[in-house]
Structure formats: C-alpha cells, structure tokens
Short mmCIF file of C-alpha atoms in Angstrom, two decimals:
data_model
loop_
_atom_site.label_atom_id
_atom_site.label_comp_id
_atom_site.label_asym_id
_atom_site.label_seq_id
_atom_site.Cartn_x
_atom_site.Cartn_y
_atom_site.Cartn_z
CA UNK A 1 -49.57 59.34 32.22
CA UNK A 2 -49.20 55.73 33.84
CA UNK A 3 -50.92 53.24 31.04
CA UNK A 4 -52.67 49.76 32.45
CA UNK A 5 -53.56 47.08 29.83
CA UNK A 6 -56.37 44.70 30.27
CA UNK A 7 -56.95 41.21 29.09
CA UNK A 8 -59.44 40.27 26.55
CA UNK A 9 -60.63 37.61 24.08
CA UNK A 10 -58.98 37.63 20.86
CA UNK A 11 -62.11 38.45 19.17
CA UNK A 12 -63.19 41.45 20.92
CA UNK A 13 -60.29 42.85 18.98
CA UNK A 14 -61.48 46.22 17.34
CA UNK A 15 -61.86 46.47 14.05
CA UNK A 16 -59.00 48.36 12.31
CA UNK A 17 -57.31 48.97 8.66
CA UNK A 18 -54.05 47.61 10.06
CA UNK A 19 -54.32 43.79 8.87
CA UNK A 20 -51.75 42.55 11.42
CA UNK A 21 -53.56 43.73 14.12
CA UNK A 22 -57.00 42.02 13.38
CA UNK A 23 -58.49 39.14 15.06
CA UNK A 24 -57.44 37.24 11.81
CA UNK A 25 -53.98 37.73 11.71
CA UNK A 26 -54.41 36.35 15.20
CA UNK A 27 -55.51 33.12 14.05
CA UNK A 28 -53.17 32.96 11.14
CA UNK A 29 -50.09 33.47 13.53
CA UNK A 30 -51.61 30.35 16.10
CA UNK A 31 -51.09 28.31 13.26
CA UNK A 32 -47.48 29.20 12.91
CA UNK A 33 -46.69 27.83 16.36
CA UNK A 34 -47.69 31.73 18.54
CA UNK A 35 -49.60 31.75 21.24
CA UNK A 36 -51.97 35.36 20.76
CA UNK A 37 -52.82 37.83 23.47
CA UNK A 38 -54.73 41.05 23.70
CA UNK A 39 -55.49 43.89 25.81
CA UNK A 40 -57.47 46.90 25.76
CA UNK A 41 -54.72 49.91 26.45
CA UNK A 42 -55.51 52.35 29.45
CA UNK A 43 -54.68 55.74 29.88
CA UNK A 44 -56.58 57.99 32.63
CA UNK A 45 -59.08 60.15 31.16
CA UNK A 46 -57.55 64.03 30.82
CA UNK A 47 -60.39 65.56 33.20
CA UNK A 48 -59.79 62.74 36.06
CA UNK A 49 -59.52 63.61 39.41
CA UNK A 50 -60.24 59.99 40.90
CA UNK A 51 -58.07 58.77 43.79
CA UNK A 52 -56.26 55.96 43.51
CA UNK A 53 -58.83 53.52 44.61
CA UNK A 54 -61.73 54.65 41.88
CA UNK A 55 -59.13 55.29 39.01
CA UNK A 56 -59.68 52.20 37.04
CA UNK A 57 -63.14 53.93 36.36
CA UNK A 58 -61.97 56.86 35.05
CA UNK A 59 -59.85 55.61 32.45
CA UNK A 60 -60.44 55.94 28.97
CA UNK A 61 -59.53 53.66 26.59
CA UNK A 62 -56.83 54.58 24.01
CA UNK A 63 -57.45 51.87 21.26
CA UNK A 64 -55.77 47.91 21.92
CA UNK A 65 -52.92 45.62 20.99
CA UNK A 66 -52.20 42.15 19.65
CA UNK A 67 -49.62 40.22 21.17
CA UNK A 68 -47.91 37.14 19.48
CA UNK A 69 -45.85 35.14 21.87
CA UNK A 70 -43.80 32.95 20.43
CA UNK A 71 -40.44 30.69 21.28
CA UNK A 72 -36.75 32.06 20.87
CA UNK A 73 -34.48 29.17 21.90
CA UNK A 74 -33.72 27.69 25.77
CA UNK A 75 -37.62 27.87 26.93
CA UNK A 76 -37.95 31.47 26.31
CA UNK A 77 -40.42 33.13 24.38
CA UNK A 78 -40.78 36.91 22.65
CA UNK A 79 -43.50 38.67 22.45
CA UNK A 80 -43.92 40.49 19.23
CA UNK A 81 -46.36 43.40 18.26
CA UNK A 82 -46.68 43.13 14.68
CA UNK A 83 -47.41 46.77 13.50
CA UNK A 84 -48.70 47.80 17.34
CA UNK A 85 -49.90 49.96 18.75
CA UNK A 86 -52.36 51.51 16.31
CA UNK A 87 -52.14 54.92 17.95
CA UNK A 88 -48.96 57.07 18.26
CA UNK A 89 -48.54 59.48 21.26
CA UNK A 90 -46.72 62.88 20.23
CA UNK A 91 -43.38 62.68 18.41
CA UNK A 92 -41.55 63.63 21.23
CA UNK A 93 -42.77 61.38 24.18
CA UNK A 94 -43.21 58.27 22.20
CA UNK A 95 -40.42 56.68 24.04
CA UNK A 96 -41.57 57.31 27.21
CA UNK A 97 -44.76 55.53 25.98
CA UNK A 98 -43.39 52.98 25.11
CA UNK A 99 -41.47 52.28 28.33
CA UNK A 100 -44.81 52.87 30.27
CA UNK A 101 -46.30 50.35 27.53
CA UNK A 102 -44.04 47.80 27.97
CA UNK A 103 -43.72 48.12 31.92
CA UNK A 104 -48.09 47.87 31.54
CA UNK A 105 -47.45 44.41 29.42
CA UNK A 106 -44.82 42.99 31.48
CA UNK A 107 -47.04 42.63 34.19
CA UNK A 108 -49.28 40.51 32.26
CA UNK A 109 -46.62 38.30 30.72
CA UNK A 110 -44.78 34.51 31.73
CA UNK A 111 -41.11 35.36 33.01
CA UNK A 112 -39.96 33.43 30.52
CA UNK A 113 -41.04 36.25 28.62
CA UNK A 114 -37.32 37.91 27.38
CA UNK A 115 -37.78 40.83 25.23
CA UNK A 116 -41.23 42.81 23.57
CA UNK A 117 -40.85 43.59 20.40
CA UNK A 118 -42.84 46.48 19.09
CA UNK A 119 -43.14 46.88 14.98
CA UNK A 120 -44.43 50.47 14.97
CA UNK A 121 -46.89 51.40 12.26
CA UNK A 122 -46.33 55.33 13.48
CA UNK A 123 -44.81 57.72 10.50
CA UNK A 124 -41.31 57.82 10.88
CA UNK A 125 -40.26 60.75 13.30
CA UNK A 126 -37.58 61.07 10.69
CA UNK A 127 -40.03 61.60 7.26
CA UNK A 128 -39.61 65.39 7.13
CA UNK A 129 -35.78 65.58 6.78
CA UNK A 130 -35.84 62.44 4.64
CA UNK A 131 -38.32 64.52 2.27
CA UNK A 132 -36.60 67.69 2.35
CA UNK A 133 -33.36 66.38 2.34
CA UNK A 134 -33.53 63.35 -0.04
CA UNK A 135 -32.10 60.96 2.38
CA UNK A 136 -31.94 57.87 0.83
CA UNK A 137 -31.57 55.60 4.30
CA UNK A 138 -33.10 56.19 8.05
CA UNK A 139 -30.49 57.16 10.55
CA UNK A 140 -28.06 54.99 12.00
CA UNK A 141 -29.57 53.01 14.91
CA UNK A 142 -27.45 54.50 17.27
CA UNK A 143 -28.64 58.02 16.44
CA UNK A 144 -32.08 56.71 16.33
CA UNK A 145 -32.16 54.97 19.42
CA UNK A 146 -30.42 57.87 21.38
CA UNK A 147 -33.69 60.23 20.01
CA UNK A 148 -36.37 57.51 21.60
CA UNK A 149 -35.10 56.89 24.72
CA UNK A 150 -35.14 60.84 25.68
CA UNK A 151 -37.55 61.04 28.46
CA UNK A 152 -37.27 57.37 29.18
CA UNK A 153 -36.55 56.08 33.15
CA UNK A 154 -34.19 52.90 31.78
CA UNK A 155 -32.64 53.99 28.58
CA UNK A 156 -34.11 50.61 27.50
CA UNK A 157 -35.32 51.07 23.99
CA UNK A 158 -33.23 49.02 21.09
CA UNK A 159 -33.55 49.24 17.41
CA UNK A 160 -34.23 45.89 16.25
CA UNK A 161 -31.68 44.85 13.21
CA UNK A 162 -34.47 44.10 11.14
CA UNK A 163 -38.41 45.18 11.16
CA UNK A 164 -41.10 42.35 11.51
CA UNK A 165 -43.01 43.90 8.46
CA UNK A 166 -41.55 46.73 6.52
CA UNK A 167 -40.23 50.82 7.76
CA UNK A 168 -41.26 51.83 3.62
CA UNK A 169 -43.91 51.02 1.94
CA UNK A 170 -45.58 52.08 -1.18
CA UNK A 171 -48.99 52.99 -0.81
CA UNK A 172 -51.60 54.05 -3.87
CA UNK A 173 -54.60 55.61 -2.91
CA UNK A 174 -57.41 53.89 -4.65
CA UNK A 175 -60.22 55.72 -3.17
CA UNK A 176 -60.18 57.59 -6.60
CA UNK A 177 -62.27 57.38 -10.17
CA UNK A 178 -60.25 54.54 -12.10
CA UNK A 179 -59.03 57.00 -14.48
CA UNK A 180 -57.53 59.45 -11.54
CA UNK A 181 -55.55 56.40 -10.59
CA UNK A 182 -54.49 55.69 -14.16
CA UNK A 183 -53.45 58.82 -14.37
CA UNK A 184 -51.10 59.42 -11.14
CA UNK A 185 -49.15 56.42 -12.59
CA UNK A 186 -45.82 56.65 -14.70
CA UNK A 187 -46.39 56.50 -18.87
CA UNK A 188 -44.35 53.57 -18.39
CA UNK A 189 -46.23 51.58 -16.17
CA UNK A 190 -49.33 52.70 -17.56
CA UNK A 191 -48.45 51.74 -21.46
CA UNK A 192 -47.11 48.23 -19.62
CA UNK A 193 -50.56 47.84 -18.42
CA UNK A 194 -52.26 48.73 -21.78
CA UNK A 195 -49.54 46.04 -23.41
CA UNK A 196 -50.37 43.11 -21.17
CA UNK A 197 -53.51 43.64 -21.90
CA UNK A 198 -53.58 43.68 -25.51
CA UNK A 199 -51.51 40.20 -25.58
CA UNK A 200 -53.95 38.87 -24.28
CA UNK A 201 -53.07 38.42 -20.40
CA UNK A 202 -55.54 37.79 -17.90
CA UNK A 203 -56.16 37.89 -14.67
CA UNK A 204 -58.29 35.63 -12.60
CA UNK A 205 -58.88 35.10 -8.59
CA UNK A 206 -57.78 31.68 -7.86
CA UNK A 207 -58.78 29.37 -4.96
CA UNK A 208 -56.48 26.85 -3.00
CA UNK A 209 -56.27 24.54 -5.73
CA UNK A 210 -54.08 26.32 -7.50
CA UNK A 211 -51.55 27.37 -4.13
CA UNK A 212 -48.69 24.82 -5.13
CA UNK A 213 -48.29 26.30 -8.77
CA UNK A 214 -48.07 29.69 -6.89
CA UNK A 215 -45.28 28.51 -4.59
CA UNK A 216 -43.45 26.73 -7.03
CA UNK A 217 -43.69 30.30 -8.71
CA UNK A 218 -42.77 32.29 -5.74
CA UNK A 219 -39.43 30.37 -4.85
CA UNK A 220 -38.72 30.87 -8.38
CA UNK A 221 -39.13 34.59 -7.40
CA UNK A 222 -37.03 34.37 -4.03
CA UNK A 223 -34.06 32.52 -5.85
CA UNK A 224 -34.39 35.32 -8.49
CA UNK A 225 -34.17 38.09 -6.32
CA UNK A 226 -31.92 36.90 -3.14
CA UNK A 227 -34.85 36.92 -0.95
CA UNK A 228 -35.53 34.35 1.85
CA UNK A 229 -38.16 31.89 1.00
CA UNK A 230 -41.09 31.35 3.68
CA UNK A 231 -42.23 28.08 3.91
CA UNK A 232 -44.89 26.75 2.24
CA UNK A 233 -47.24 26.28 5.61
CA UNK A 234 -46.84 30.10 5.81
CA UNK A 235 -49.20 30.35 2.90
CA UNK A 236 -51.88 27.55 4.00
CA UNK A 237 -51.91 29.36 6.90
CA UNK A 238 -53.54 32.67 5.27
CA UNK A 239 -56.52 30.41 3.86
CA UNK A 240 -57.23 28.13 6.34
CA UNK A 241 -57.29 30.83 8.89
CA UNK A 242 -59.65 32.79 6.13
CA UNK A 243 -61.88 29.71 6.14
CA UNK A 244 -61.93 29.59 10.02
CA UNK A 245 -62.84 33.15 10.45
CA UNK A 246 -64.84 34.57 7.36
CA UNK A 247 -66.44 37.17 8.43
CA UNK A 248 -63.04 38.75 9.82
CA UNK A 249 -60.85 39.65 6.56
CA UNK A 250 -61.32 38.84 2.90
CA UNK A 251 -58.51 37.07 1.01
CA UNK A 252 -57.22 37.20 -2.67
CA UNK A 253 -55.71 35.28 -4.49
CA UNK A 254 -54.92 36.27 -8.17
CA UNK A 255 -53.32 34.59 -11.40
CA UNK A 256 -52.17 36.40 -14.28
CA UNK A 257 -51.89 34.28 -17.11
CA UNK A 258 -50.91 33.60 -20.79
CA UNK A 259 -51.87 31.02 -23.19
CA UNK A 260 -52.48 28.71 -20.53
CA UNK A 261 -48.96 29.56 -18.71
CA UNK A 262 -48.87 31.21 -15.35
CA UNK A 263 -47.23 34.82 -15.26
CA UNK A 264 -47.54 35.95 -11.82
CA UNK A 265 -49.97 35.22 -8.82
CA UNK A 266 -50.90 37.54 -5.66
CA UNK A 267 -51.83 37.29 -2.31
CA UNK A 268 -53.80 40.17 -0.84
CA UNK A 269 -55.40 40.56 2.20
CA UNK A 270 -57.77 43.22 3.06
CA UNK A 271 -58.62 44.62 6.69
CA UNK A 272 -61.07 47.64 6.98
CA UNK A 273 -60.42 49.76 3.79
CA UNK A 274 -56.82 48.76 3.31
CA UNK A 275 -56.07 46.04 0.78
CA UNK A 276 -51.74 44.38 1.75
CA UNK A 277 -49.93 43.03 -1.16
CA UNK A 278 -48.94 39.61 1.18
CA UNK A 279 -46.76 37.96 -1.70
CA UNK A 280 -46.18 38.10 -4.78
CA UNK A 281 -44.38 35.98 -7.83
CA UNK A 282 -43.26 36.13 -11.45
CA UNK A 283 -42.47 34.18 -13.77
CA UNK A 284 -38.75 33.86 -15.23
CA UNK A 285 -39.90 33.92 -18.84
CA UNK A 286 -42.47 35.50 -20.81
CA UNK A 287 -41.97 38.65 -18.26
CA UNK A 288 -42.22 40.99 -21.51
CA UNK A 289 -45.93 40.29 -21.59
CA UNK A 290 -46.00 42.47 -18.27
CA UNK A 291 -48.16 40.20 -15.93
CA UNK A 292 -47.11 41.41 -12.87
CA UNK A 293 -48.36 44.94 -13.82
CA UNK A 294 -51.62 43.53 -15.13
CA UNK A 295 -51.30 41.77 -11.78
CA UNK A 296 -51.68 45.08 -9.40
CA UNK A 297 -53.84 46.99 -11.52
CA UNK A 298 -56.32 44.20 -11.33
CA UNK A 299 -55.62 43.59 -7.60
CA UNK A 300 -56.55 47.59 -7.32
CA UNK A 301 -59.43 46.99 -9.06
CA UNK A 302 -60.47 44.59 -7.32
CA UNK A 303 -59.85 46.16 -3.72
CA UNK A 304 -61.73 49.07 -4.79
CA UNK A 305 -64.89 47.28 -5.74
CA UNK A 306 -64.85 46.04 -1.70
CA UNK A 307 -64.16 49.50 -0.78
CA UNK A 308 -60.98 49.93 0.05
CA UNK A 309 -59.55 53.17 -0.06
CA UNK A 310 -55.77 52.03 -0.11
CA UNK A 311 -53.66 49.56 -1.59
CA UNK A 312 -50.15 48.67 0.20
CA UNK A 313 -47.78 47.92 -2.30
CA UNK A 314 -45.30 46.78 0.45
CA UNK A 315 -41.22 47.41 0.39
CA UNK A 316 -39.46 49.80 -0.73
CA UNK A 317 -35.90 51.59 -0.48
CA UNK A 318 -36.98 54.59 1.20
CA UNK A 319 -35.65 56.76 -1.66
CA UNK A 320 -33.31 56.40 -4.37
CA UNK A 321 -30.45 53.94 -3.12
CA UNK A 322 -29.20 51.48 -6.00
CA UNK A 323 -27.14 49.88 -3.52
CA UNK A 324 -30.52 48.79 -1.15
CA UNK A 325 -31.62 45.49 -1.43
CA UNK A 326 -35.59 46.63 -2.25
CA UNK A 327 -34.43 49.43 -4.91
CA UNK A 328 -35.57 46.81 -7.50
CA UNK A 329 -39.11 46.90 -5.59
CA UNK A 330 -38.70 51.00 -5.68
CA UNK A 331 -38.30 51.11 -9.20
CA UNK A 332 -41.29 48.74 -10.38
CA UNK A 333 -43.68 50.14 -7.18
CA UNK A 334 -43.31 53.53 -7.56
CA UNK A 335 -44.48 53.18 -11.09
CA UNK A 336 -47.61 52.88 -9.81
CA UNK A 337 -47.86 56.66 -8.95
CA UNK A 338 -48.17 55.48 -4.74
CA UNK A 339 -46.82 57.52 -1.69
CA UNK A 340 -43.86 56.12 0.16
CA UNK A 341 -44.97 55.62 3.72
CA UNK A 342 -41.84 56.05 6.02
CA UNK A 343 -42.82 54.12 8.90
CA UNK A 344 -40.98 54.17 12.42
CA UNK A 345 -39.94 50.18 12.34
CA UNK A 346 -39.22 47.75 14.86
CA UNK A 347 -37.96 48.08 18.53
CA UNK A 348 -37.23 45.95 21.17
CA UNK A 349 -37.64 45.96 25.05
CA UNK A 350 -35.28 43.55 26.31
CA UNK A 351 -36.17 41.80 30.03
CA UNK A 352 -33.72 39.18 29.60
CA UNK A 353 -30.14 40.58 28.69
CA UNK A 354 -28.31 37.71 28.33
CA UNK A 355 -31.18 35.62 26.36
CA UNK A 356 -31.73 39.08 24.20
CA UNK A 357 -28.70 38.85 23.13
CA UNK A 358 -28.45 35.42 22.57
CA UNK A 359 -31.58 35.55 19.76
CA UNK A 360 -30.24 39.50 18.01
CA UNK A 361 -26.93 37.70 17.32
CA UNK A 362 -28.45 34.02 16.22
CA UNK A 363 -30.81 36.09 13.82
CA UNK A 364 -28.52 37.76 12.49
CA UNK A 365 -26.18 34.67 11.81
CA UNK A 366 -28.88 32.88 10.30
CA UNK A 367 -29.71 35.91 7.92
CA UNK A 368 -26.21 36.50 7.11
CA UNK A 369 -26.24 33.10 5.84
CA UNK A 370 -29.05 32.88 3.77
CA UNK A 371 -31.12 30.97 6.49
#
C-alpha cells in the first residue's frame, strides 16, 4: 500500500463521532494559537491495475485527518493528530501505516515541521491480555514500541510520555431505555443519584455568564486532586468557537446546585452520537449531597434526548491500580456501569532529532514540576 494525502478546507471535514477530529475542534484549537490542516487520506483501490500515471484516479478514499500545527520552542512547530486517524489498519501492520502516513504528511508540511504526533483513537492492540489477565497498566514503552515498529522501513515510531487526550476511558452506552441504564449502574451510585435528588439538587444548563463561577470551581478541583489547571482561555475557547460554528457541534454546559450554592458544573461536547465529558468540577463542601452524580446522570440524559448513543466519561486507570494517578476517576466512573475503552495512545514521528528531543525532555521537566 503507498498512502497519498490531499489538501482540503477545514470544513469539508467529514462528519464523525470523534469530537477532536471535527471541523469544530478545528476552530477551537486556532484560537489556542494552532494553525489547522486537513487532508483526505489515499490508499489505491484493492481492484486497481492503473499505471503510475492514471493512479491518482483509482484511489479510494480511506476516511481524513485533522492536523494541528502548533509551536515547540526555537521556530519549530509539531504537528499533532488529536485522536487521528479515525480508521485503524489491521493490528499487525499498523506501524507500517503509520510510517507510510507520516512519510504521505511530511510531504505536505513546513521543514520547520520536527516531529508528528499521532493520538490514536484505535483499541489498544494490548486490550485482550489486559482483560484476561487483569493487567492493571499498558506495557512498558519499550516493549510497546518494539511491537509497532515491526514491519516498519526506519524503526521510527516513539511512544510519547504522555497521550494528548486519554489511552482509558470510561464509556456508558446510553443508546438504552433510561431504566436499562439505571440499572447497569452500581447500587451505590444509583442510591447517590436517588439521594441528590431527594435534597433537593438540581441541575440546570448554564450559558457563558456563569463560566467564571465554573473556573473558580474547577481550580478548586485541580488543587484538590493534583491535576494541572488549563487556563481559563482554554474554556472561552469551547464557546466562542460554538458560537462561530453552530451548526458543527452542540455544547453543554451544566450546574448542579443547592440552595443557591454551586455543587459541580460540566462541560460536554457532543460530535455525531457521542456526547465527551470536556471538564468537570466539584465543590469542596457540601459533596455529601452527591452533585457530581446528579451531574452525569443529567448530562446522560440530556445527550440522549439529542441522540447520542454514547457518553465518554473520560480517564481512567485502566484497571484496578491504587497507586495510578486517575484510580480516584476509576472508582467514581465506573460506578456508572460504563465500559473501559483501552485505547492505543499517543506516538510520535520525530523529523528533527535533536529539536525532538529538546521538547520530550522540556515537557517532561515542566510536568515533573507541576507546570
């Protein structure tokens, strides 16, 4: 197979269920300072036998990506696939695709151009043992890089140190009666939603008025938990792009509330029939009246009445690891009676060695400390 990309507008994007793949996330991420690209993805059609000079006719188009340049330090830039490309070759020659893929892109790209970085949305090629054998971690990178680059020409594939989006995340299928879904959940979770709502909590979409409360409640979150807080132009970004581009994505924005306090607020953004759990926040006090579980089960609610079929929960330790930094996510998400997607993460295709290297280690200084 030898893959060729071409160029297109940003809004000839096709529609798809993967949210950061849309013509909206597009226009969220050129706020954020990236520049966006896209391409229709080539393959030659299986019953060609075109020469060389009448081959671009015979190929058949096998879906398209969204590219987000962006800067990396010393006038390079990286171009980042955020959950791209939609469809996965076979298990076993997906490195080799992606080699062909990036060799396709690089063509198309500035020099300045140093690495591609690819956040796979493919199932893990590792979800079978993980099942069977109650892994509670993916492989090593070493061992995981040494299984993608078989069949590769340059041994080039790297396993980014940490994924763009997230390699497990809880999904609940919502495509169900409202009672089907009640009942796949945990008696826990389920008598927590029953309990918030008998105290009275309530849950309300919100509009932009209302975004600096949420903030103020979501870096309340991040300081709680030891995550990294985004800044606040991250959010804006989401609703002005929304406001920009209507017809491309629908937005919410939910508020659970007590007694005129805030509880917990959501940001959800659906693309095709899957609804993503953006952010989230909880209040410090008052967290026995359970509004964060009133929270999702009004955000599936919701998602379902604009036909969405799934609801991504987001991270998750991939199994039962106390000692993982999302285990706390596990724990409340998979109350919800969801499937853990295992998801293949994010890998990079350096061009530039020395500036490569340059970004992996200042990214992982500036994570280390708290950044």
């Amino acid at each position: 197979m030898t893959l060729q990309l071409a160029p297109k507008t940003i809004q000839s994007l096709l529609p798809t269920d993967i949210l950061f793949q849309s013509d909206y996330w597009a226009h969220v991420k050129s706020r954020l300072g990236c520049r966006p690209m896209a391409f229709d993805i080539l393959a030659p059609a299986p019953d060609s036998r075109a020469h060389a000079h009448a081959q671009k006719s015979s190929r058949k188009r096998r879906g398209d990506v969204l590219v987000l340049l962006h800067p990396v330090g010393n006038g390079s830039l990286g171009a980042f696939i955020p959950q791209g490309p939609e469809q996965a070759p076979p298990t076993d020659s997906r490195g080799h695709y992606l080699e062909e893929l990036s060799e396709a892109l690089t063509r198309h790209l500035d020099p300045s151009v140093a690495f591609i970085r690819y956040d796979l949305p493919w199932q893990s090629s590792y979800t079978r043992e993980m099942r069977d054998g109650h892994w509670t971690a993916f492989p090593e990178p070493r061992i995981r890089e040494m299984r993608m680059n078989i069949g590769t020409r340059h041994w080039n594939l790297r396993k980014a140190e940490m994924d763009m989006t997230v390699a497990s995340s809880m999904v609940v299928d919502i495509g169900r009666p409202e009672e089907e879904i009640l009942a796949g959940m945990k008696p826990k979770t389920r008598y927590n939603i029953g309990l918030a709502h008998r105290k009275g909590v309530t849950v309300a979409r919100a509009d932009t008025d209302n975004l600096p409360a949420f903030y103020e409640l979501y870096c309340q979150t991040a300081r709680r938990n030891g995550f990294p807080i985004c800044a606040y132009r991250h959010f804006t970004a989401l609703f002005q792009a929304h406001a920009q581009k209507p017809g491309t994505s629908e937005l919410l924005f939910l508020l659970a509330g007590h007694a005129g306090n805030l509880l917990a607020g959501a940001i959800i953004a659906i693309s095709g029939r899957t609804a993503v759990f953006l952010h989230g926040a909880s209040a410090t006090i008052n967290r026995r009246l359970m509004g964060s579980h009133a929270l999702h089960w009004a955000g599936m609610q919701t998602a379902r009445s604009l036909g969405c079929t799934r609801y991504d929960m987001g991270a998750v330790s991939p199994g039962v690891a106390p000692d993982h930094p999302f285990y706390g996510l596990f724990r409340f998400k998979t109350g919800f009676g969801g499937t853990i997607e295992l998801r293949s993460g994010s890998w990079d295709y350096p061009l530039n060695e020395d500036v490569y290297h340059a970004y992996r280690n200042a990214d992982a200084l500036s994570r280390d400390g708290g950044l």
